[in-house]
């Protein structure tokens, strides 16, 4: 009887293990535990066992039943798991997913990157300089004398050390020419700071993009052609651009550039987006004194420079009527650039 039970149990466990679905598992169960199952029949045989062995054989029977039932239940759970997984696998993964909330680049970053990419295609390389500047690079080297209003305490943020937050990115012109000889063709995007009254078109911390081109025969038509092409690339061929004669200490002649702003709910208006001009020979003379060489001899080289307000370019690009929207971080505004 003992051997017979061992055989039945081994056979039962093998059948359970071999079952691959609910149905074959149930077949195995019926084969062993059903009315005419192998274990059921063996249990019936206990009545023929001598009285003194009955208890021991009964225990063996119970142990076999428990082992088989456990194996059966375990297998049943495993098959159920597999069935659940198969049901999930039936979900169509080609259905569109629910939209995720994605962030986006800030409009100022977008316009800066776009401006850089246009100008790089035209051969301008990126340059950089410090935001905490000295008066020499911000003013003196740019032919801006001590009594110029831009140097006034009321217009500029000074530190006790005498350094200042640069009032324009034009200081990078000087830092570049100190380091490299002509031809020089650079752009320098970055922050600039002024004690300006904040309003719809002014911030006290704003963003500029400086440009400088120096070579042996750079002319005013080069300046105008370059910038007109740039604005048409940036805003589209319909863009209206005008050059107004102006004064900057470091360029001669000088111009301010206005572009028409079409903001929703407002009449179109010109807004000033850039200053530019031909590099003043006095700037080359100052650089020559610093460099102690003739690389920027004003008799030999000419150049043009420009500085644009990136915040204003963003206003024109997207018809933004108030510059302050660019620094308020209002998600309703920023979401529109996703
Ligand atoms: N630096 C001037 C400004 O901030 C702009 C400018 C740059 C003008 C280069 C001429 C040449 O207003």
mmCIF file of N, CA and C and ligand atoms in Angstrom, residues 142 167-171 173 192 194 206 208-212 246-251 253-256 272 274-279 304-308, ligand 1:
data_model
loop_
_atom_site.group_PDB
_atom_site.id
_atom_site.type_symbol
_atom_site.label_atom_id
_atom_site.label_comp_id
_atom_site.label_asym_id
_atom_site.label_seq_id
_atom_site.Cartn_x
_atom_site.Cartn_y
_atom_site.Cartn_z
ATOM 1 N N UNK A 142 34.639 102.264 -24.642
ATOM 2 C CA UNK A 142 33.605 102.450 -25.664
ATOM 3 C C UNK A 142 33.370 103.950 -25.902
ATOM 4 N N UNK A 167 25.573 97.806 -18.256
ATOM 5 C CA UNK A 167 24.366 98.483 -18.751
ATOM 6 C C UNK A 167 24.029 98.044 -20.163
ATOM 7 N N UNK A 168 24.971 97.369 -20.790
ATOM 8 C CA UNK A 168 24.752 96.824 -22.135
ATOM 9 C C UNK A 168 25.782 95.724 -22.396
ATOM 10 N N UNK A 169 25.513 94.928 -23.415
ATOM 11 C CA UNK A 169 26.451 93.847 -23.730
ATOM 12 C C UNK A 169 27.613 94.352 -24.597
ATOM 13 N N UNK A 170 27.644 95.652 -24.884
ATOM 14 C CA UNK A 170 28.717 96.185 -25.739
ATOM 15 C C UNK A 170 30.094 95.986 -25.123
ATOM 16 N N UNK A 171 30.153 95.778 -23.800
ATOM 17 C CA UNK A 171 31.444 95.506 -23.160
ATOM 18 C C UNK A 171 32.100 94.253 -23.758
ATOM 19 N N UNK A 173 32.202 93.533 -26.850
ATOM 20 C CA UNK A 173 32.972 93.983 -28.023
ATOM 21 C C UNK A 173 34.430 94.202 -27.618
ATOM 22 N N UNK A 192 21.570 92.506 -19.299
ATOM 23 C CA UNK A 192 22.050 93.866 -19.079
ATOM 24 C C UNK A 192 21.115 94.518 -18.058
ATOM 25 N N UNK A 194 19.728 98.207 -16.018
ATOM 26 C CA UNK A 194 19.632 99.664 -15.927
ATOM 27 C C UNK A 194 18.606 100.036 -14.881
ATOM 28 N N UNK A 206 17.303 93.062 -18.279
ATOM 29 C CA UNK A 206 16.751 92.631 -19.565
ATOM 30 C C UNK A 206 17.820 91.879 -20.347
ATOM 31 N N UNK A 208 20.026 91.262 -23.952
ATOM 32 C CA UNK A 208 20.470 91.833 -25.224
ATOM 33 C C UNK A 208 21.202 90.775 -26.045
ATOM 34 N N UNK A 209 21.387 91.109 -27.304
ATOM 35 C CA UNK A 209 22.267 90.293 -28.139
ATOM 36 C C UNK A 209 23.164 91.259 -28.902
ATOM 37 N N UNK A 210 24.435 91.205 -28.557
ATOM 38 C CA UNK A 210 25.419 92.109 -29.150
ATOM 39 C C UNK A 210 26.007 91.475 -30.399
ATOM 40 N N UNK A 211 26.392 92.295 -31.357
ATOM 41 C CA UNK A 211 27.081 91.768 -32.527
ATOM 42 C C UNK A 211 28.228 92.691 -32.895
ATOM 43 N N UNK A 212 29.311 92.108 -33.392
ATOM 44 C CA UNK A 212 30.455 92.926 -33.825
ATOM 45 C C UNK A 212 31.120 92.255 -35.020
ATOM 46 N N UNK A 246 20.725 108.118 -35.022
ATOM 47 C CA UNK A 246 20.751 108.235 -33.571
ATOM 48 C C UNK A 246 22.169 108.555 -33.162
ATOM 49 N N UNK A 247 22.432 108.582 -31.863
ATOM 50 C CA UNK A 247 23.803 108.786 -31.410
ATOM 51 C C UNK A 247 24.195 107.735 -30.386
ATOM 52 N N UNK A 248 25.318 107.072 -30.627
ATOM 53 C CA UNK A 248 25.976 106.269 -29.593
ATOM 54 C C UNK A 248 27.435 106.706 -29.580
ATOM 55 N N UNK A 249 28.056 106.797 -28.423
ATOM 56 C CA UNK A 249 29.435 107.289 -28.371
ATOM 57 C C UNK A 249 30.406 106.374 -29.117
ATOM 58 N N UNK A 250 30.043 105.075 -29.233
ATOM 59 C CA UNK A 250 31.013 104.107 -29.771
ATOM 60 C C UNK A 250 30.752 103.737 -31.220
ATOM 61 N N UNK A 251 29.754 104.345 -31.846
ATOM 62 C CA UNK A 251 29.545 104.112 -33.280
ATOM 63 C C UNK A 251 29.303 105.446 -33.986
ATOM 64 N N UNK A 253 28.477 106.495 -38.291
ATOM 65 C CA UNK A 253 27.166 106.941 -37.831
ATOM 66 C C UNK A 253 26.459 105.854 -37.007
ATOM 67 N N UNK A 254 25.412 106.280 -36.298
ATOM 68 C CA UNK A 254 24.648 105.357 -35.455
ATOM 69 C C UNK A 254 23.169 105.383 -35.840
ATOM 70 N N UNK A 255 22.509 104.281 -35.542
ATOM 71 C CA UNK A 255 21.068 104.195 -35.835
ATOM 72 C C UNK A 255 20.349 103.446 -34.730
ATOM 73 N N UNK A 256 19.077 103.766 -34.600
ATOM 74 C CA UNK A 256 18.211 102.884 -33.824
ATOM 75 C C UNK A 256 17.311 102.182 -34.818
ATOM 76 N N UNK A 272 11.248 100.143 -30.591
ATOM 77 C CA UNK A 272 12.694 100.161 -30.803
ATOM 78 C C UNK A 272 13.252 98.813 -30.356
ATOM 79 N N UNK A 274 16.708 97.739 -31.426
ATOM 80 C CA UNK A 274 18.167 97.618 -31.482
ATOM 81 C C UNK A 274 18.826 98.964 -31.712
ATOM 82 N N UNK A 275 20.084 99.038 -31.297
ATOM 83 C CA UNK A 275 20.947 100.144 -31.672
ATOM 84 C C UNK A 275 22.058 99.562 -32.514
ATOM 85 N N UNK A 276 22.606 100.390 -33.424
ATOM 86 C CA UNK A 276 23.688 99.862 -34.259
ATOM 87 C C UNK A 276 24.468 101.008 -34.873
ATOM 88 N N UNK A 277 25.547 100.680 -35.513
ATOM 89 C CA UNK A 277 26.311 101.703 -36.199
ATOM 90 C C UNK A 277 27.670 101.169 -36.620
ATOM 91 N N UNK A 278 28.449 102.083 -37.269
ATOM 92 C CA UNK A 278 29.807 101.724 -37.669
ATOM 93 C C UNK A 278 30.738 102.039 -36.494
ATOM 94 N N UNK A 279 31.597 101.085 -36.174
ATOM 95 C CA UNK A 279 32.477 101.246 -35.006
ATOM 96 C C UNK A 279 33.262 102.559 -35.111
ATOM 97 N N UNK A 304 31.209 97.048 -38.025
ATOM 98 C CA UNK A 304 29.897 97.485 -37.531
ATOM 99 C C UNK A 304 29.560 96.728 -36.257
ATOM 100 N N UNK A 305 28.665 97.335 -35.455
ATOM 101 C CA UNK A 305 28.237 96.705 -34.203
ATOM 102 C C UNK A 305 26.745 96.921 -34.057
ATOM 103 N N UNK A 306 26.130 96.007 -33.364
ATOM 104 C CA UNK A 306 24.697 96.189 -33.063
ATOM 105 C C UNK A 306 24.399 95.561 -31.716
ATOM 106 N N UNK A 307 23.336 96.055 -31.100
ATOM 107 C CA UNK A 307 22.889 95.460 -29.831
ATOM 108 C C UNK A 307 21.374 95.455 -29.831
ATOM 109 N N UNK A 308 20.795 94.259 -29.772
ATOM 110 C CA UNK A 308 19.331 94.208 -29.814
ATOM 111 C C UNK A 308 18.758 93.772 -28.476
HETATM 112 N N1 LIG B 1 24.787 99.233 -26.490
HETATM 113 C C1 LIG B 1 23.708 99.966 -27.076
HETATM 114 C C2 LIG B 1 22.524 99.942 -26.111
HETATM 115 O O1 LIG B 1 22.503 99.189 -25.213
HETATM 116 C C3 LIG B 1 23.274 99.372 -28.377
HETATM 117 C C4 LIG B 1 24.341 99.401 -29.420
HETATM 118 C C5 LIG B 1 25.191 98.321 -29.571
HETATM 119 C C6 LIG B 1 24.483 100.501 -30.248
HETATM 120 C C7 LIG B 1 26.166 98.345 -30.550
HETATM 121 C C8 LIG B 1 25.444 100.513 -31.230
HETATM 122 C C9 LIG B 1 26.275 99.435 -31.360
HETATM 123 O O2 LIG B 1 21.590 100.674 -26.280
#
